[in-house]
Amino acid sequence: MRSVFKIGAPVVAAALALSACGGTSGGGSGSAGGGKACDLKIGFFGALTGDAANLGINIKNGAELAVNQYNEKHSSCKVTLVSFDSQGDPAIAPGLAQKAVTDKKLVGIVGPAFSGESKAADPIFDKAGLNIITASATNPALAENGWKTFHRILGNDATQGPAAAKYMKDILKAQKVFVSDDTSEYGKGLADIVKKDLGSLVVGTDETAADGKQDDFSPTVTKAKASGATAFFYGGYYSNASKLVKQLKDGGFTGTFVAADGVKDDGFIKGAGQAAEGSILTCPCLPPDKAPDFAAAYKKAYNSDPATYSAEAYDAANVFLDAIAAGKTSSSDMNSFIASYDKQGVTKKVKFDSKGEPAEVSVWAYKVTGGKIVPDQEIK
């Protein structure tokens, strides 16, 4: 099903000017009878180590910036950000989720960061009533499980996949496309959507090992070159993609390399070098220049520009912080607060539908130019 892409009207949210922390009613840590809850936590859940760590660090920093700004405004009633390093591994995620739900001061999770770990951890969060807002997990099926605590701040791959296919057809004018993926919940799910939307333009397919687990991509290179494809789409993460694109170019493949948000990281360029030039990377994320005040605050805090999903994580964290400021810290109160949330963030007007999906979605194409990932155009 083709999706309609619409331009958001992102404007930079002013610094939080929220009321003092309110009382809690179950699930919080304030005293009974409306006492302040000033020792609450929100969590980041995702990779801080491992092959996809860069993506997780981007998200964690965005959430941390929101918490730090909140605490500057509420010095007598602060919130703590705690991190759960999943390494992006679905096998590790359930144990971490079980640990998270035992902390009664933890009232919300920014994450999980990746689709595979989300599939493994989200049922645990839902059973415990711990609300989550992922800033990056894009597999559409995550919203189809009936989880009451699931929310997503960005468009899913039912919008990103068709957008990538549209770019290859309409902008690259590709008549033959080779499609490969890393068999992960994210990579395979996205590649399957791209293949469906491209239809007869797909002239070959292949699978690679999970991210970071493969060094020799020569079988894929041979198939892609023999297919006559002028575009190559890869569903996966930047560690594999950097090695794959380098071997494609070294092997004589002359088509355009196209990937999605899991590859939109400087680690892709660092690993691929000159071979990354000209690659197209799609993402349902906002270019930093569309939120200049946020970008400036992020650079001041971390001495680097915001990267993929930093701004989305900032918006997600601010939903939880707004709820805390309003005293909506029990599981049910937090859930109701998120369901009725309707406020301008830095990436979009933040609002969720009944399945926890964002009401506003846009998908952008980025291009590797001069060793940097720069915005190319919004895909409409």
Coordinates of C-alpha atoms in Angstrom, one line a residue:
M1 CA 0.0 0.0 0.0
R2 CA 1.5 3.3 -1.0
S3 CA 1.7 5.9 1.6
V4 CA 1.2 9.6 1.3
F5 CA 4.2 11.7 2.4
K6 CA 3.5 15.1 3.8
I7 CA 5.7 17.9 5.0
G8 CA 5.7 18.5 8.7
A9 CA 5.9 22.0 10.0
P10 CA 8.7 21.5 12.4
V11 CA 9.6 24.5 14.5
V12 CA 12.0 24.6 17.4
A13 CA 10.3 24.1 20.7
A14 CA 11.1 26.7 23.3
A15 CA 13.0 25.6 26.4
L16 CA 10.7 23.7 28.7
A17 CA 8.7 26.0 31.0
L18 CA 6.9 23.4 33.0
S19 CA 5.3 23.4 36.4
A20 CA 6.8 21.7 39.5
C21 CA 6.5 18.0 39.8
G22 CA 3.1 16.8 40.8
G23 CA 2.0 13.9 42.9
T24 CA 1.8 10.3 41.8
S25 CA -0.9 7.7 42.2
G26 CA 0.7 4.3 41.8
G27 CA 3.8 3.5 39.8
G28 CA 5.5 6.7 41.0
S29 CA 7.7 7.3 44.0
G30 CA 6.1 10.3 45.6
S31 CA 4.4 10.2 49.0
A32 CA 0.7 9.4 49.2
G33 CA -1.8 12.3 49.1
G34 CA -0.2 14.3 46.3
G35 CA 3.4 14.7 47.6
K36 CA 6.1 15.6 45.0
A37 CA 7.8 12.8 43.1
C38 CA 11.3 14.2 42.7
D39 CA 13.4 11.1 42.3
L40 CA 11.8 9.7 39.1
K41 CA 13.7 8.3 36.2
I42 CA 13.3 7.8 32.5
G43 CA 15.4 5.3 30.6
F44 CA 17.3 4.9 27.4
F45 CA 17.2 1.4 25.9
G46 CA 19.5 0.6 23.0
A47 CA 23.0 -0.1 21.9
L48 CA 25.8 1.9 23.6
T49 CA 28.4 -0.8 22.7
G50 CA 28.7 -3.2 19.7
D51 CA 28.5 -2.8 16.0
A52 CA 25.6 -0.4 15.9
A53 CA 26.6 1.7 19.0
N54 CA 26.8 5.0 17.1
L55 CA 23.1 4.9 16.5
G56 CA 22.3 4.2 20.1
I57 CA 24.6 7.0 21.4
N58 CA 22.9 9.5 19.1
I59 CA 19.6 8.6 20.7
K60 CA 20.9 8.5 24.2
N61 CA 22.4 12.0 23.8
G62 CA 19.2 13.5 22.5
A63 CA 17.2 12.1 25.5
E64 CA 19.9 13.2 27.9
L65 CA 19.9 16.8 26.5
A66 CA 16.1 17.0 27.1
V67 CA 16.6 15.7 30.7
N68 CA 19.4 18.2 31.4
Q69 CA 17.4 21.1 30.1
Y70 CA 14.4 20.0 32.2
N71 CA 16.6 19.7 35.3
E72 CA 17.9 23.3 34.8
K73 CA 14.3 24.5 35.0
H74 CA 13.4 22.2 37.9
S75 CA 16.5 22.2 40.1
S76 CA 14.6 21.2 43.2
C77 CA 12.8 18.3 41.5
K78 CA 15.1 16.6 39.1
V79 CA 14.7 13.6 36.8
T80 CA 17.4 11.0 36.2
L81 CA 18.2 9.4 32.8
V82 CA 19.3 5.7 33.2
S83 CA 20.7 3.7 30.3
F84 CA 20.2 0.0 29.4
D85 CA 22.9 -1.0 26.9
S86 CA 21.3 -3.8 24.8
Q87 CA 24.2 -3.9 22.3
G88 CA 21.4 -4.0 19.7
D89 CA 21.1 -7.7 20.5
P90 CA 17.5 -9.2 20.7
A91 CA 18.9 -12.0 22.9
I92 CA 20.1 -9.5 25.5
A93 CA 17.0 -7.3 25.4
P94 CA 14.6 -9.5 27.5
G95 CA 16.9 -9.6 30.5
L96 CA 17.4 -5.9 30.4
A97 CA 13.7 -5.3 30.0
Q98 CA 13.1 -7.4 33.1
K99 CA 15.6 -5.4 35.0
A100 CA 14.0 -2.1 33.9
V101 CA 10.5 -3.0 35.0
T102 CA 11.6 -3.8 38.5
D103 CA 12.6 -0.2 39.1
K104 CA 9.5 1.5 40.4
K105 CA 11.0 4.9 39.9
L106 CA 11.3 4.4 36.2
V107 CA 8.3 5.9 34.5
G108 CA 9.2 5.7 30.8
I109 CA 11.6 4.4 28.3
V110 CA 13.0 6.2 25.2
G111 CA 13.5 3.1 23.1
P112 CA 14.1 0.3 22.4
A113 CA 16.3 1.6 19.6
F114 CA 16.1 -1.3 17.2
S115 CA 13.2 -3.4 15.8
G116 CA 14.7 -6.8 16.8
E117 CA 15.2 -5.9 20.4
S118 CA 11.8 -4.1 20.4
K119 CA 10.1 -7.3 19.4
A120 CA 11.9 -9.1 22.2
A121 CA 11.5 -6.5 25.0
D122 CA 8.2 -4.7 24.3
P123 CA 5.9 -7.5 25.5
I124 CA 7.7 -7.3 28.9
F125 CA 7.3 -3.5 29.0
D126 CA 3.6 -3.9 28.1
K127 CA 2.9 -6.6 30.7
A128 CA 4.5 -4.4 33.4
G129 CA 2.7 -1.2 32.2
L130 CA 6.0 0.6 31.5
N131 CA 5.3 3.2 28.7
I132 CA 7.8 3.4 25.9
I133 CA 8.4 5.8 23.0
T134 CA 10.9 4.6 20.5
A135 CA 12.8 7.2 18.5
S136 CA 14.1 4.8 15.9
A137 CA 12.6 1.3 15.7
T138 CA 10.7 1.3 12.3
N139 CA 9.3 -2.2 11.7
P140 CA 5.6 -1.7 11.1
A141 CA 4.6 -4.9 12.8
L142 CA 5.6 -3.5 16.2
A143 CA 2.4 -1.4 16.2
E144 CA 0.2 -4.4 15.4
N145 CA 0.6 -6.4 18.6
G146 CA -2.0 -4.6 20.7
W147 CA 0.6 -3.3 23.1
K148 CA -0.9 -0.5 25.1
T149 CA 2.4 1.0 26.2
F150 CA 4.0 1.1 22.7
H151 CA 4.6 4.5 21.0
R152 CA 6.7 5.5 18.1
I153 CA 7.9 9.1 17.4
L154 CA 8.9 8.5 13.8
G155 CA 7.4 7.1 10.6
N156 CA 7.7 3.3 10.2
D157 CA 9.0 1.3 7.2
A158 CA 5.6 1.2 5.6
T159 CA 6.4 4.8 4.8
Q160 CA 10.1 4.6 4.5
G161 CA 10.2 1.5 2.2
P162 CA 7.9 2.9 -0.4
A163 CA 9.8 6.2 -0.2
A164 CA 13.1 4.5 -1.0
A165 CA 11.4 2.6 -3.9
K166 CA 9.9 5.9 -5.2
Y167 CA 13.3 7.6 -5.1
M168 CA 15.0 4.8 -7.0
K169 CA 12.2 4.8 -9.6
D170 CA 11.6 8.6 -10.0
I171 CA 14.9 10.2 -9.1
L172 CA 17.5 7.6 -10.0
K173 CA 15.3 6.3 -12.9
A174 CA 16.4 2.8 -12.2
Q175 CA 14.9 0.1 -14.4
K176 CA 16.8 -2.7 -12.6
V177 CA 17.3 -2.9 -8.9
F178 CA 19.2 -5.5 -6.8
V179 CA 17.9 -5.9 -3.2
S180 CA 19.7 -7.4 -0.3
D181 CA 19.2 -7.5 3.5
D182 CA 20.8 -8.7 6.7
T183 CA 17.9 -11.0 7.7
S184 CA 17.3 -8.9 10.9
E185 CA 13.8 -7.9 12.0
Y186 CA 14.6 -4.4 10.7
G187 CA 16.6 -5.1 7.6
K188 CA 14.5 -7.9 6.1
G189 CA 11.3 -6.2 7.0
L190 CA 12.3 -3.1 5.2
A191 CA 13.8 -4.9 2.2
D192 CA 10.6 -6.9 1.8
I193 CA 8.6 -3.7 1.6
V194 CA 11.0 -2.2 -1.0
K195 CA 10.8 -5.3 -3.1
K196 CA 7.0 -5.3 -3.0
D197 CA 6.9 -1.7 -4.1
L198 CA 9.5 -2.1 -6.8
G199 CA 7.8 -5.1 -8.3
S200 CA 9.2 -6.2 -11.6
L201 CA 12.1 -3.8 -11.3
V202 CA 13.8 -6.2 -8.9
V203 CA 16.2 -8.3 -10.9
G204 CA 18.0 -10.0 -8.1
T205 CA 18.0 -10.6 -4.3
D206 CA 20.4 -11.9 -1.7
E207 CA 20.9 -12.1 2.0
T208 CA 23.9 -11.2 4.2
A209 CA 24.8 -12.2 7.7
A210 CA 23.6 -10.2 10.7
D211 CA 25.3 -6.8 11.1
G212 CA 29.0 -7.0 11.8
K213 CA 29.1 -10.7 11.4
Q214 CA 30.4 -10.9 7.8
D215 CA 33.5 -9.7 6.0
D216 CA 33.4 -11.3 2.6
F217 CA 30.5 -10.1 0.4
S218 CA 31.9 -11.4 -2.9
P219 CA 28.9 -13.8 -3.6
T220 CA 26.5 -10.8 -3.3
V221 CA 28.8 -8.6 -5.4
T222 CA 28.9 -11.3 -8.2
K223 CA 25.1 -11.6 -8.2
A224 CA 24.6 -7.9 -8.3
K225 CA 27.0 -7.3 -11.1
A226 CA 25.6 -10.1 -13.2
S227 CA 22.0 -8.8 -12.7
G228 CA 22.7 -5.6 -14.7
A229 CA 21.1 -3.5 -11.9
T230 CA 21.7 0.2 -11.9
A231 CA 20.7 0.5 -8.2
F232 CA 21.4 -1.6 -5.2
F233 CA 19.2 -1.4 -2.1
Y234 CA 20.4 -2.8 1.2
G235 CA 18.3 -3.4 4.3
G236 CA 20.6 -3.4 7.3
Y237 CA 23.0 -1.4 9.4
Y238 CA 26.1 0.7 8.8
S239 CA 28.7 -1.9 9.8
N240 CA 27.8 -4.4 7.1
A241 CA 26.9 -1.7 4.6
S242 CA 30.3 0.0 4.8
K243 CA 32.1 -3.3 3.9
L244 CA 29.4 -4.2 1.3
V245 CA 29.5 -1.0 -0.7
K246 CA 33.3 -1.0 -0.7
Q247 CA 33.4 -4.5 -2.1
L248 CA 30.7 -3.6 -4.6
K249 CA 32.7 -0.7 -6.0
D250 CA 36.0 -2.7 -5.9
G251 CA 34.2 -5.5 -7.7
G252 CA 33.1 -3.3 -10.6
F253 CA 29.5 -2.6 -9.7
T254 CA 28.7 0.9 -11.0
G255 CA 25.1 1.4 -9.8
T256 CA 23.9 3.6 -7.0
F257 CA 24.0 2.2 -3.5
V258 CA 20.8 3.0 -1.6
A259 CA 20.1 2.1 2.1
A260 CA 18.0 3.5 4.9
D261 CA 18.2 4.9 8.4
G262 CA 20.2 2.0 9.8
V263 CA 23.1 3.1 7.6
K264 CA 22.7 6.8 8.1
D265 CA 25.8 7.2 10.3
D266 CA 29.3 8.5 10.0
G267 CA 30.5 5.0 10.8
F268 CA 29.3 4.0 7.2
I269 CA 31.6 6.6 5.7
K270 CA 34.5 5.8 8.0
G271 CA 34.3 2.1 7.1
A272 CA 33.7 2.5 3.4
G273 CA 35.9 5.5 2.6
Q274 CA 35.6 6.9 -0.9
A275 CA 33.3 4.0 -1.9
A276 CA 30.5 5.7 0.2
E277 CA 30.4 8.7 -2.1
G278 CA 27.2 9.1 -3.9
S279 CA 25.3 6.7 -1.7
I280 CA 21.6 7.5 -1.0
L281 CA 20.3 7.0 2.5
T282 CA 16.6 7.4 3.4
C283 CA 15.4 8.3 6.8
P284 CA 12.1 9.4 8.4
C285 CA 14.2 11.9 10.4
L286 CA 14.5 15.6 10.2
P287 CA 17.7 17.3 8.8
P288 CA 19.5 19.2 11.5
D289 CA 19.2 22.5 9.7
K290 CA 15.4 22.4 10.1
A291 CA 15.9 22.7 13.9
P292 CA 18.8 25.1 14.3
D293 CA 18.3 25.9 18.0
F294 CA 18.2 22.3 18.9
A295 CA 21.3 21.6 16.8
A296 CA 23.2 24.5 18.5
A297 CA 22.2 23.2 22.0
Y298 CA 23.3 19.7 21.1
K299 CA 26.6 20.8 19.7
K300 CA 27.3 22.9 22.8
A301 CA 26.6 19.9 25.0
Y302 CA 28.4 17.2 23.0
N303 CA 30.9 19.1 20.8
S304 CA 29.4 17.4 17.7
D305 CA 26.4 17.9 15.5
P306 CA 23.2 15.9 16.2
A307 CA 23.1 12.7 14.2
T308 CA 20.4 10.2 13.2
Y309 CA 17.5 10.3 15.7
S310 CA 19.0 12.6 18.2
A311 CA 16.2 15.1 17.7
E312 CA 13.6 12.4 17.7
A313 CA 14.9 11.1 21.0
Y314 CA 14.8 14.7 22.4
D315 CA 11.1 14.9 21.4
A316 CA 10.4 11.5 22.9
A317 CA 12.0 12.4 26.2
N318 CA 10.2 15.6 26.4
V319 CA 6.8 13.8 26.2
F320 CA 7.8 11.9 29.4
L321 CA 9.1 15.0 31.0
D322 CA 5.9 17.0 30.3
A323 CA 4.0 14.1 31.9
I324 CA 6.2 14.2 35.0
A325 CA 5.8 17.9 35.3
A326 CA 2.0 17.5 35.1
G327 CA 2.1 14.8 37.9
K328 CA 1.1 12.1 35.5
T329 CA 3.5 9.5 36.6
S330 CA 1.5 6.3 37.3
S331 CA 1.4 3.8 34.4
S332 CA -2.2 4.6 33.5
D333 CA -1.9 8.3 34.0
M334 CA 1.3 8.4 31.8
N335 CA -0.4 6.3 29.2
S336 CA -3.5 8.6 29.0
F337 CA -1.2 11.6 28.9
I338 CA 0.7 10.3 26.0
A339 CA -2.5 9.3 24.2
S340 CA -3.8 12.8 24.4
Y341 CA -0.4 14.6 23.8
D342 CA -0.5 17.2 21.1
K343 CA 2.4 19.6 21.1
Q344 CA 5.0 21.0 18.8
G345 CA 8.4 19.4 19.1
V346 CA 11.6 20.0 17.3
T347 CA 11.0 17.4 14.6
K348 CA 7.2 17.7 14.2
K349 CA 4.0 18.3 16.0
V350 CA 4.1 15.3 18.4
K351 CA 0.8 13.4 18.5
F352 CA 0.0 9.7 18.5
D353 CA -2.8 7.6 17.0
S354 CA -4.6 4.8 18.7
K355 CA -1.8 2.3 17.8
G356 CA 1.0 4.6 19.2
E357 CA 2.1 5.7 15.7
P358 CA 2.9 9.4 15.0
A359 CA 0.2 11.4 13.4
E360 CA 2.7 13.3 11.2
V361 CA 5.3 11.6 9.0
S362 CA 7.9 12.7 6.5
V363 CA 10.8 10.8 4.8
W364 CA 14.0 12.4 3.6
A365 CA 16.7 11.2 1.2
Y366 CA 20.3 12.0 2.2
K367 CA 23.4 11.8 0.0
V368 CA 27.0 11.1 0.9
T369 CA 28.8 14.1 -0.6
G370 CA 32.4 15.1 0.1
G371 CA 32.6 12.6 2.9
K372 CA 29.5 13.9 4.7
I373 CA 25.9 12.8 4.9
V374 CA 23.9 15.8 3.6
P375 CA 20.1 16.3 3.0
D376 CA 19.2 15.7 -0.6
Q377 CA 15.4 16.1 -0.7
E378 CA 12.1 15.2 1.0
I379 CA 10.5 12.3 -0.7
K380 CA 6.9 13.2 -1.4

